[in-house]
Amino acid sequence: MVRACAPFIWRKFLPVPPSRAAARDAAPVVFPQAARAGLANAQLRANLNAATTTIREKRAQVVAEVGDWEELRDAAAAIKDSALHRLDTVLLELEATVTKARGIVHWARDAAEANRIVVDLVRATGADEVVKVKSLATDEIRLNEALEAGGIRPIETDLAELIVQLAGERASHLLVPAIHKNRTEIRDLLRVALDRPDLTDEPTELTAAARLHLRAAFLRARVAISGANFAVAETGTICVVESEGNGRMCTTLPETLITVMGIEKVVPEWRDLGVFLQLLPRSATGERMNPYTSLWAGVRAGDGPSAFHLVLLDNGRTRALADDVGRPALRCIRCSACVNVCPVYRRVGGHAYHTVYAGPIGAILQPQLSGESGQAGSLPFASSLCGACADVCPVKIDIPRILVRERARAVAAERQGLEGATLRRLGRILSDRRRYERAQRLTRVLQRPALRDGHLRWFPGPLGGWGESRDLPGVPAQTFREWWEARERGA
Amino acid sequence: MIGRAALFVTCLADTLYPSVGIATVTVLERLGVSVSFPREQTCCGQMHFNSGYVDEARQLGQRFVDVFAGEPVVVTPSASCAAHVRHQYAELLGDDARGVPESVVELSQFVSGLGAVAIGARFRGTVTYHPTCHSLRVLRVGDSPLRLLREVEGLGLVELPDADECCGFGGTFAVKNAAVSSAMLADKLDAIESTGADVVCACDSSCLMHIGGGLRRRGSRVRAVHLAEILAGAS
């Protein structure tokens, strides 16, 4: 029954219209402008706030249960650093162990090369569609667009990824791609996309509808594509962590399995998983353990896929590796705890970042991977440096530190117009006590016409944004140092 | 007991909030600390550093070290400036930091470090405390300021909902990303007003400039007051 109606149904699973996706990326958008759109969307802010608050509270609860949480974080950072410091040999070890288990390893320098490898592998099977496990690496290289261009239909099987794909949108959260949508919006989307006008906004009903459709695709699929949460060099084991079971379907049912993995995902030893599998679910979804953890090494006769390909993706990672300040960004296990606590992300949503990796980690990963600061250099500035991200990071990435360094790179590359001129001038004033004191006295005179009840409400040039929501006191009749001097004279 | 300390008042308190500097002197002197004010001081360079202007930050940092070198203790009423000097100077200046970073102490930590909790302060009114990001997550002052506030005679302390959320200041972030900053501020102000407190208190004039500026703009009756001013019993 399901099989019989499948072709009709799947015709509705249209690929993302390329023109819409391209148009979004054409204009050079800077974060402050993009953020205003997110801020103005009350529904989006309400959805985001509800969802991130729930995840944050769950996370805090299950993290507090773990007595040695800080030691686990230290261990995870140390394991990642040790793998990154000898990535050349660890990756060769992984290639050897995967090959020994009758998997085939491919090396891709960049997105184009990785896409070419994957498209060729799928074509060689004769399949014209693939089922996909949720994978940020494949989002990063825009594999779906490459597959479509090659006449292959990618079917996202993670529910949220499916929703985003059906809506022709981009993910707005690393882990919860459709976090910007509430269930009513999802109901409206599925009613049309799945031709199910009967659907209510009951989550169980929506999930059942998606499951019915996905089941057909799983049973039909000959090729699956996944990412990897971890790969163990010692054993050649790939690890995928998920909640819905769609990943397990993809990694076991089809004849051919292709895994695209960033080279920083490798860990040296099997026992390292013991650390990460405690940290990741708690940090990501606030669960003690995620429902499905799939582990496999190569292929095994009569059990699962008969062909396994591992595509090792560089795409800027070795450049990041060479940077001693930015390198810790490669420890990232994509848990998105930093995203959920980020006060900026929580108010503007992921689309404002215009990157695959949104939120604080995206603001440092994007420049690391691409070699240029995202959104015309505006992303590293999209943070109040409150440090909430660094506090929750399970692999202890000092995100604010890397953000500040990216800012320094942006300033070194470009003079930053009037803002740069103002800050440089201010630097000169502050580096000379007499000049500084003269500036205090001069401001006291110049501010007079603008003062209202001792305060300023409007500000010129790059300071204009302050006046959107804030007053500022003027320089008072006596600065502290003038008070001090008067007191000294009196004494 | 520490007999003397140099005051780093910060460029912001010096220029816009002299009462914070005066209150800091009052508190320190009440504790028997002899206070000096090296007049050559200007700015620690925090804003330049955080905004990506490394050359200026290094120059100002070097200047700060030259001014305060040899001072055994430098007390400052700013958690973010203390955090900048203590946590960034070593990397920014290398050996040129000459031991200065370790000598710089934020006011509430200094007072708590003396073992002084009840310092004879009086304050009439209800106060809610906003733990600033740098005091909370970089300096890790913990509950030092709260313990000090609890001992102030006449002061009613009320808890701030979502206290550890950033107020949205972030230095140049407040002007570069003014809309996001304003949205963060609005939520912080709502939380403050929901407590019914007369005063919101913090350990940093920069965050208080932001919060206070927002309260004034929305015509709130709540005042933003530095911890030093409360401990000095000035109001």
XYZ file of C-alpha atoms in Angstrom:
726
model
C 0.000 0.000 0.000
C 2.659 2.437 1.067
C 4.893 1.304 -1.755
C 2.135 1.643 -4.360
C 1.418 5.278 -3.691
C 5.030 6.224 -3.091
C 5.867 7.631 -6.556
C 2.921 9.963 -6.350
C 3.871 11.097 -2.881
C 7.510 11.559 -3.617
C 6.839 13.734 -6.608
C 5.659 16.192 -4.007
C 8.987 16.087 -2.217
C 10.341 18.643 -4.570
C 13.948 19.671 -4.228
C 14.769 23.114 -2.844
C 14.158 25.545 -5.681
C 17.740 26.549 -6.519
C 16.740 30.048 -7.559
C 15.342 30.844 -4.108
C 18.389 29.471 -2.361
C 20.716 31.368 -4.651
C 18.836 34.639 -4.269
C 19.230 34.454 -0.511
C 22.991 34.254 -0.830
C 23.499 36.771 -3.606
C 23.187 40.021 -1.670
C 25.953 40.828 0.791
C 23.980 40.827 4.020
C 25.593 42.048 7.203
C 24.517 40.643 10.533
C 23.068 43.802 12.122
C 20.636 44.166 9.204
C 19.773 40.476 9.021
C 19.217 40.471 12.770
C 16.557 43.170 12.541
C 14.416 40.854 10.416
C 14.633 38.143 13.066
C 13.931 40.594 15.867
C 10.866 41.938 14.085
C 9.385 38.430 13.744
C 7.432 37.982 16.982
C 6.408 34.414 16.094
C 10.021 33.437 15.466
C 11.178 34.935 18.756
C 8.417 33.181 20.647
C 9.230 29.814 18.996
C 12.930 30.249 19.642
C 12.504 31.342 23.203
C 10.191 28.455 24.060
C 12.404 25.857 22.409
C 15.786 27.062 23.676
C 14.474 27.605 27.196
C 13.238 24.006 27.343
C 16.520 22.582 26.048
C 18.596 24.781 28.352
C 16.674 23.728 31.425
C 16.896 20.043 30.504
C 20.600 20.390 29.842
C 21.282 22.129 33.140
C 19.393 19.395 34.960
C 21.192 16.402 33.454
C 24.598 18.084 33.583
C 24.146 18.760 37.302
C 23.670 15.010 37.837
C 27.177 14.229 36.633
C 29.643 14.596 39.471
C 32.711 14.626 37.243
C 31.312 16.870 34.495
C 34.279 19.265 34.627
C 36.728 16.366 34.423
C 34.817 14.971 31.449
C 35.081 18.359 29.706
C 38.833 18.443 30.382
C 39.198 14.903 29.075
C 37.208 15.665 25.936
C 39.266 18.768 25.171
C 42.474 16.797 25.745
C 41.381 13.915 23.490
C 40.386 16.275 20.693
C 43.603 18.267 21.024
C 45.691 15.124 20.971
C 43.928 13.943 17.802
C 44.281 17.380 16.175
C 47.975 17.610 17.019
C 48.697 14.339 15.195
C 45.865 14.409 12.711
C 48.154 13.275 9.880
C 48.895 9.928 11.499
C 45.475 9.449 13.134
C 43.715 9.876 9.796
C 46.042 7.397 8.101
C 45.305 4.950 10.891
C 41.572 5.484 10.305
C 42.042 4.900 6.576
C 43.884 1.657 7.304
C 41.302 0.319 9.758
C 38.333 1.265 7.564
C 40.014 -0.300 4.536
C 40.755 -3.451 6.507
C 37.050 -3.674 7.340
C 36.360 -3.525 3.569
C 35.267 0.105 3.505
C 36.604 2.486 0.849
C 38.161 5.786 1.940
C 38.117 8.923 -0.228
C 39.944 12.176 0.474
C 38.315 15.495 -0.449
C 40.238 18.747 -0.290
C 37.161 20.954 -0.605
C 33.389 21.016 -1.092
C 33.574 20.639 -4.877
C 35.780 17.586 -4.651
C 33.633 15.972 -1.962
C 30.457 16.604 -3.946
C 32.015 15.173 -7.097
C 33.074 12.032 -5.236
C 29.629 11.500 -3.720
C 27.687 12.213 -6.921
C 29.939 9.796 -8.856
C 29.499 7.110 -6.200
C 25.711 7.425 -6.287
C 25.649 7.435 -10.102
C 27.746 4.271 -10.175
C 24.969 2.481 -8.275
C 22.369 3.596 -10.824
C 20.168 5.082 -8.105
C 18.356 8.351 -8.755
C 17.555 9.149 -5.147
C 19.286 8.874 -1.790
C 18.048 8.903 1.790
C 20.032 11.157 4.085
C 20.864 11.109 7.747
C 20.990 14.604 9.209
C 24.504 15.839 8.482
C 26.041 19.288 8.934
C 29.078 18.351 6.856
C 26.836 17.719 3.845
C 24.994 20.996 4.541
C 28.359 22.747 4.661
C 29.343 21.504 1.202
C 25.771 21.913 -0.123
C 25.682 18.327 -1.196
C 21.930 18.379 -1.815
C 22.307 21.036 -4.477
C 25.123 19.057 -6.098
C 23.042 15.875 -6.059
C 20.076 17.648 -7.623
C 22.318 19.109 -10.296
C 23.425 15.539 -10.970
C 19.831 14.336 -11.327
C 19.749 12.633 -7.946
C 16.994 13.421 -5.455
C 18.161 13.761 -1.849
C 15.564 12.904 0.764
C 16.215 14.254 4.248
C 14.939 11.740 6.789
C 15.451 13.616 10.035
C 12.010 15.094 10.728
C 13.206 18.653 11.203
C 15.526 18.469 8.201
C 12.609 17.110 6.177
C 10.445 20.043 7.282
C 13.141 22.510 6.291
C 13.627 20.746 2.953
C 9.899 20.697 2.217
C 9.646 24.396 3.064
C 12.532 25.204 0.720
C 14.368 26.855 3.597
C 17.703 26.531 5.310
C 18.245 25.117 8.782
C 18.280 27.724 11.540
C 19.848 25.622 14.296
C 22.652 23.038 14.243
C 20.635 20.376 15.970
C 17.032 21.499 15.637
C 16.963 22.779 12.052
C 13.280 23.760 12.150
C 13.434 25.438 15.565
C 12.089 28.604 13.955
C 8.802 26.860 13.206
C 6.080 25.941 15.669
C 3.724 23.004 15.246
C 0.971 25.046 13.652
C 3.339 26.224 10.961
C 4.565 22.646 10.516
C 0.966 21.379 10.257
C 0.228 23.907 7.517
C 3.358 22.883 5.653
C 2.705 19.126 5.878
C -0.953 19.533 4.915
C 0.174 20.839 1.542
C 3.465 18.993 1.050
C 2.121 15.577 2.044
C -1.331 16.177 0.647
C -2.869 15.572 4.052
C -5.520 18.261 4.625
C -6.799 16.231 7.577
C -3.725 16.866 9.775
C -4.123 18.628 13.123
C -1.237 20.220 14.998
C -0.923 17.296 17.406
C 2.805 16.380 17.432
C 2.095 12.644 17.454
C -0.130 13.011 14.401
C 2.397 15.127 12.511
C 5.154 12.681 13.351
C 3.051 9.726 12.232
C 2.337 11.419 8.902
C 6.044 12.055 8.302
C 6.903 8.527 9.375
C 4.461 7.015 6.907
C 6.092 8.906 4.093
C 9.646 8.282 5.210
C 9.049 4.554 5.655
C 8.361 4.264 1.955
C 11.604 5.987 1.139
C 13.619 3.818 3.518
C 12.241 0.634 2.017
C 12.914 1.840 -1.491
C 16.345 3.360 -0.911
C 19.437 1.789 -2.434
C 21.856 4.475 -1.290
C 22.123 6.369 1.993
C 24.323 9.314 2.899
C 25.303 10.163 6.453
C 27.662 12.357 8.358
C 29.579 11.174 11.394
C 29.605 12.309 14.985
C 32.830 10.415 15.643
C 35.182 8.052 13.863
C 37.520 5.837 15.828
C 40.956 5.474 14.231
C 41.865 2.420 16.292
C 38.928 0.328 15.078
C 37.672 2.032 11.919
C 34.305 2.557 13.598
C 31.936 5.325 12.516
C 29.501 6.624 15.125
C 26.197 8.374 14.431
C 24.147 9.664 17.332
C 20.450 10.433 16.779
C 17.022 10.515 18.321
C 14.499 9.365 15.746
C 15.786 6.076 14.367
C 15.872 7.443 10.848
C 19.635 7.284 10.976
C 19.558 3.610 11.939
C 17.219 2.931 8.977
C 19.616 4.719 6.609
C 22.742 3.025 7.901
C 21.282 -0.493 7.807
C 18.721 -0.814 4.994
C 20.329 0.456 1.756
C 22.939 -1.490 -0.207
C 25.376 1.415 -0.310
C 26.257 3.743 2.542
C 28.314 6.886 1.999
C 29.565 8.827 5.014
C 30.885 12.372 4.604
C 32.976 13.368 7.572
C 35.036 16.420 8.489
C 38.572 15.277 9.259
C 38.363 16.789 12.771
C 35.761 14.202 13.787
C 38.321 11.461 14.276
C 39.195 10.284 17.795
C 42.183 8.048 18.379
C 40.794 5.227 20.503
C 37.611 3.251 21.053
C 37.535 4.143 24.751
C 37.412 7.858 23.821
C 33.760 7.332 22.899
C 33.090 6.729 26.583
C 33.843 10.373 27.245
C 32.013 11.861 24.277
C 28.892 9.744 24.556
C 28.406 11.095 28.066
C 28.986 14.710 27.021
C 27.170 14.934 23.695
C 23.568 13.909 24.498
C 23.521 15.859 27.740
C 24.884 18.978 26.034
C 22.792 18.627 22.911
C 19.269 17.557 23.830
C 19.490 17.432 27.593
C 19.186 13.639 27.549
C 21.279 11.255 29.612
C 21.601 9.076 26.547
C 20.235 9.608 23.079
C 17.793 6.952 21.785
C 19.919 5.646 18.880
C 23.690 5.310 18.687
C 24.779 3.506 15.511
C 28.298 2.155 15.277
C 29.741 0.309 12.320
C 33.071 -0.534 10.775
C 33.247 -1.206 7.054
C 30.868 -3.884 5.781
C 29.844 -7.328 6.958
C 28.323 -10.005 4.729
C 24.587 -10.435 5.206
C 24.361 -7.567 7.710
C 23.693 -4.016 6.570
C 25.086 -2.296 3.466
C 27.304 -4.280 1.146
C 29.331 -1.202 0.178
C 30.643 1.491 2.517
C 32.428 4.682 1.455
C 34.005 7.183 3.818
C 34.660 10.653 2.385
C 37.159 12.552 4.520
C 36.515 16.252 4.092
C 39.080 18.997 4.627
C 37.335 22.119 3.254
C 39.381 24.617 5.298
C 40.039 22.430 8.311
C 43.791 22.141 7.796
C 43.928 25.932 7.499
C 42.145 26.214 10.860
C 44.526 23.604 12.239
C 47.500 25.799 11.414
C 46.060 28.656 13.488
C 46.995 28.292 17.141
C 44.284 30.653 18.434
C 41.481 29.346 16.240
C 42.427 25.659 16.365
C 40.261 24.802 19.398
C 37.197 25.515 17.224
C 37.974 22.153 15.589
C 37.211 20.404 18.880
C 33.540 21.209 18.305
C 31.222 18.174 18.499
C 28.216 20.146 17.145
C 26.127 19.786 20.300
C 24.718 23.335 19.991
C 24.721 24.004 23.749
C 26.410 27.336 22.961
C 23.649 28.203 20.522
C 20.907 27.511 23.050
C 22.415 29.805 25.682
C 23.468 32.584 23.320
C 21.411 35.724 24.060
C 22.023 36.976 20.529
C 21.017 33.768 18.750
C 17.956 33.383 20.962
C 16.643 36.750 19.822
C 17.443 36.710 16.118
C 17.426 33.042 15.094
C 19.839 31.139 12.909
C 18.919 32.607 9.552
C 20.416 35.986 10.489
C 23.864 34.374 10.449
C 23.553 33.234 6.814
C 25.866 30.327 7.560
C 25.427 26.585 7.979
C 26.829 26.847 11.471
C 24.772 29.499 13.258
C 25.251 31.006 16.689
C 28.499 31.552 18.580
C 30.246 28.460 17.226
C 29.265 29.474 13.700
C 30.688 32.933 14.198
C 34.093 31.367 14.849
C 33.867 28.234 12.685
C 32.768 30.052 9.550
C 35.812 32.342 9.442
C 38.018 29.390 10.363
C 36.719 27.172 7.582
C 36.314 29.752 4.839
C 39.363 31.843 5.700
C 37.225 34.976 5.659
C 34.978 36.467 8.295
C 31.367 35.770 7.396
C 28.898 38.394 6.203
C 31.455 40.963 5.136
C 33.282 40.538 8.431
C 30.230 41.241 10.594
C 29.800 37.828 12.252
C 32.605 38.048 14.826
C 30.950 41.232 16.090
C 27.570 39.531 16.573
C 28.249 38.872 20.254
C 28.194 40.829 23.504
C 31.056 38.567 24.670
C 28.920 37.506 27.631
C 30.756 34.179 27.826
C 27.683 31.987 28.365
C 28.793 29.873 25.380
C 32.219 29.074 26.799
C 30.680 28.058 30.118
C 28.530 25.328 28.577
C 30.887 24.087 25.840
C 31.549 20.381 26.525
C 34.961 20.566 24.823
C 35.895 23.879 26.462
C 36.284 26.059 23.394
C 36.997 29.609 24.543
C 34.593 31.090 22.015
C 34.837 34.746 23.185
C 38.622 34.617 22.864
C 38.422 33.400 19.279
C 35.697 35.959 18.483
C 37.923 38.772 19.727
C 40.796 37.470 17.633
C 38.517 37.331 14.570
C 37.530 40.931 15.282
C 41.190 41.899 15.332
C 41.624 40.193 11.962
C 38.610 42.068 10.561
C 39.956 45.392 11.840
C 43.429 44.670 10.457
C 41.944 43.827 7.064
C 39.682 46.860 6.833
C 39.856 50.282 8.495
C 36.183 50.130 9.600
C 35.231 53.583 8.340
C 34.033 56.177 10.813
C 33.976 53.695 13.677
C 37.628 52.874 13.106
C 38.552 56.533 12.879
C 36.661 57.259 16.111
C 38.229 54.406 18.072
C 41.727 55.173 16.804
C 41.287 58.831 17.742
C 39.979 57.786 21.153
C 43.024 55.556 21.538
C 45.304 58.526 20.949
C 43.407 60.649 23.481
C 43.491 57.925 26.129
C 47.201 57.303 25.664
C 48.081 60.778 26.919
C 46.815 61.934 30.306
C 46.819 65.655 29.424
C 44.980 65.038 26.174
C 42.481 62.885 28.071
C 41.826 65.576 30.678
C 41.478 68.214 27.958
C 38.943 65.987 26.182
C 36.922 65.671 29.395
C 36.789 69.461 29.754
C 36.070 70.003 26.081
C 33.194 67.494 26.103
C 31.693 69.282 29.093
C 31.505 72.438 26.965
C 30.485 70.849 23.657
C 27.696 68.762 25.161
C 25.845 71.790 26.577
C 23.430 72.438 23.703
C 22.453 68.758 23.560
C 21.964 68.173 27.294
C 18.456 67.656 28.600
C 18.236 67.400 32.368
C 21.913 66.448 32.474
C 21.501 63.676 29.892
C 21.970 63.070 26.190
C 19.347 61.309 24.104
C 20.845 61.539 20.619
C 24.298 60.578 19.450
C 26.215 61.306 16.274
C 27.706 58.943 13.701
C 28.732 55.450 14.795
C 27.337 56.102 18.287
C 23.830 56.677 16.916
C 22.616 53.187 17.849
C 22.990 53.984 21.535
C 20.151 56.472 21.336
C 17.722 53.813 20.049
C 16.929 52.738 23.576
C 19.262 54.463 25.986
C 20.048 57.851 27.518
C 23.528 58.772 28.667
C 24.581 61.178 31.393
C 26.717 64.102 30.276
C 30.143 64.811 31.749
C 29.328 66.213 35.223
C 30.599 69.474 36.682
C 33.379 67.594 38.420
C 35.105 64.452 37.182
C 36.504 62.012 39.718
C 40.033 63.252 39.200
C 38.952 66.833 39.705
C 37.264 65.800 42.957
C 40.426 63.984 44.026
C 42.634 66.955 43.295
C 40.298 69.311 45.144
C 40.354 66.977 48.116
C 44.142 66.687 48.064
C 44.434 70.463 47.969
C 41.971 70.738 50.825
C 43.880 68.106 52.817
C 45.046 43.839 56.849
C 46.117 45.629 53.697
C 47.319 49.080 54.629
C 47.241 50.780 51.280
C 45.920 50.390 47.767
C 46.076 52.308 44.533
C 42.732 53.114 42.947
C 42.143 52.456 39.255
C 38.909 54.362 38.900
C 38.419 53.521 35.166
C 37.992 56.119 32.435
C 34.231 55.650 32.489
C 33.706 56.248 36.216
C 36.225 59.081 36.171
C 34.472 60.887 33.352
C 30.762 60.036 33.748
C 30.245 58.459 37.181
C 32.579 60.237 39.637
C 30.260 59.235 42.511
C 31.325 55.611 41.960
C 34.986 56.566 42.378
C 34.236 58.682 45.429
C 32.205 55.844 46.967
C 35.063 53.409 46.330
C 37.443 55.715 48.177
C 34.945 56.019 51.043
C 34.554 52.241 51.375
C 38.290 51.590 51.255
C 39.086 54.296 53.771
C 36.350 53.076 56.091
C 38.125 49.715 56.032
C 41.336 51.408 57.070
C 42.958 51.266 53.657
C 45.042 54.261 52.661
C 44.100 55.072 49.053
C 46.334 56.596 46.404
C 45.258 57.772 42.971
C 48.045 57.715 40.391
C 47.034 60.683 38.299
C 48.650 59.431 35.069
C 46.037 56.653 34.764
C 43.521 56.816 31.936
C 42.083 53.590 30.464
C 42.989 49.888 30.595
C 42.200 49.404 26.888
C 39.423 46.882 27.347
C 37.090 48.417 24.778
C 39.811 48.622 22.150
C 40.877 45.045 22.770
C 37.355 43.624 22.675
C 36.565 45.586 19.523
C 39.592 44.273 17.646
C 41.854 47.337 17.893
C 44.883 45.453 19.123
C 47.521 48.162 18.528
C 45.600 50.686 20.610
C 44.821 48.040 23.245
C 48.493 47.140 23.524
C 49.527 50.772 23.818
C 46.953 51.476 26.538
C 47.846 48.233 28.306
C 51.522 49.146 28.300
C 50.604 52.551 29.674
C 48.514 50.976 32.436
C 51.428 48.751 33.424
C 53.828 51.720 33.482
C 51.445 53.666 35.732
C 50.711 50.872 38.189
C 53.995 48.904 38.224
C 55.263 48.559 41.779
C 51.828 48.983 43.365
C 51.212 45.914 45.517
C 47.431 46.242 45.235
C 45.319 48.072 42.667
C 41.582 48.179 43.445
C 39.037 48.945 40.742
C 35.252 49.270 40.868
C 34.885 47.555 37.488
C 34.648 43.782 37.054
C 35.192 43.968 33.307
C 38.306 46.176 33.541
C 39.728 43.925 36.271
C 38.941 40.907 34.105
C 40.628 42.507 31.103
C 43.823 43.333 32.990
C 43.981 40.038 34.851
C 43.074 37.746 31.976
C 44.258 39.452 28.771
C 47.396 41.412 29.644
C 49.706 38.419 29.909
C 48.932 37.410 26.349
C 48.732 40.971 25.036
C 51.939 42.268 26.643
C 53.994 39.156 27.470
C 56.812 39.842 29.935
C 56.085 43.555 29.682
C 53.078 42.983 31.955
C 55.611 42.960 34.840
C 53.366 41.309 37.395
C 50.773 44.095 37.242
C 47.803 41.891 36.224
C 47.914 39.889 39.458
C 47.837 43.053 41.585
C 44.549 44.304 40.138
C 41.509 43.357 42.224
C 37.829 44.113 41.702
C 36.263 45.990 44.623
C 33.814 43.357 45.909
C 36.509 40.684 45.765
C 38.937 42.987 47.547
C 36.510 43.786 50.342
C 35.492 40.134 50.717
C 39.161 39.152 50.675
C 39.741 41.342 53.721
C 37.264 39.149 55.560
C 35.094 42.202 55.967
C 31.424 41.542 55.377
C 29.594 43.917 57.666
C 31.237 47.238 56.941
C 28.764 49.504 58.631
C 26.864 50.546 55.511
C 23.264 51.737 55.626
C 20.842 51.915 52.751
C 17.127 52.591 52.718
C 15.299 50.709 49.980
C 14.856 47.484 48.046
C 17.743 46.354 45.880
C 18.076 43.697 43.194
C 21.519 42.574 42.092
C 22.574 42.018 38.468
C 25.687 39.840 38.233
C 27.547 41.245 35.241
C 28.949 38.765 32.716
C 32.607 39.490 33.453
C 32.098 39.337 37.221
C 30.197 36.070 36.877
C 31.997 34.172 34.135
C 35.513 35.626 33.982
C 36.392 36.898 37.464
C 34.043 34.381 39.109
C 33.206 36.701 42.005
C 30.499 34.247 42.998
C 28.254 35.533 45.762
C 30.777 38.045 47.201
C 28.651 41.063 46.227
C 25.466 39.432 47.516
C 27.050 38.639 50.872
C 28.123 42.258 51.170
C 24.666 43.518 50.240
C 22.965 41.236 52.793
C 24.904 42.899 55.582
C 23.853 46.428 54.658
C 21.528 47.819 57.324
C 18.054 48.695 56.086
C 18.572 47.125 52.665
C 15.947 44.729 51.340
C 17.466 42.335 48.791
C 15.197 40.828 46.134
C 16.203 38.194 43.599
C 16.469 39.146 39.926
C 14.832 36.643 37.532
C 17.210 35.280 34.866
C 19.946 37.188 36.658
C 22.844 35.676 34.729
C 21.528 36.834 31.333
C 23.657 39.517 29.690
C 22.153 43.039 29.706
C 23.209 43.455 26.079
C 25.923 46.061 26.560
C 29.079 44.378 25.280
C 30.996 47.600 24.568
C 30.807 48.524 20.901
C 28.256 45.698 20.466
C 25.651 48.135 21.862
C 26.119 50.438 18.873
C 27.269 47.998 16.168
C 24.345 45.657 16.839
C 22.061 48.223 18.428
C 18.815 46.383 17.655
C 19.901 43.087 19.248
C 21.478 44.930 22.145
C 18.264 46.889 22.713
C 16.200 43.680 22.650
C 18.463 42.102 25.265
C 18.258 45.268 27.341
C 14.467 45.360 27.156
C 14.255 41.844 28.619
C 16.731 42.760 31.368
C 14.762 45.906 32.242
C 11.509 43.916 32.343
C 13.135 41.463 34.755
C 14.429 44.307 36.929
C 11.063 46.072 37.030
C 9.264 42.806 37.811
C 11.098 42.624 41.148
C 9.577 45.860 42.388
C 13.032 46.953 43.580
C 13.945 50.629 43.955
C 17.485 50.014 42.809
C 19.397 47.653 40.536
C 22.953 47.172 41.664
C 26.064 45.781 39.909
C 29.863 45.816 40.102
C 30.493 47.593 36.832
C 29.735 51.140 35.695
C 29.632 50.116 32.046
C 26.755 47.656 32.475
C 25.081 50.147 34.827
C 25.462 52.876 32.196
C 23.597 50.580 29.819
C 20.909 49.465 32.257
C 20.549 52.914 33.804
C 20.371 54.556 30.395
C 17.610 52.159 29.409
C 15.670 52.639 32.654
C 15.825 56.386 32.244
C 14.720 56.210 28.615
C 11.627 54.197 29.524
C 10.850 56.552 32.406
C 11.292 53.864 35.053
C 11.401 54.762 38.736
C 14.169 52.177 39.276
C 17.671 53.591 39.647
C 20.930 51.905 38.584
C 23.450 52.167 41.420
C 26.975 50.776 41.748
C 27.729 48.394 44.615
C 30.361 50.850 45.891
C 27.726 53.550 46.299
C 25.563 51.250 48.402
C 28.480 50.068 50.521
C 29.534 53.680 51.043
C 26.076 54.341 52.451
C 25.981 57.336 50.171
C 22.288 57.349 49.427
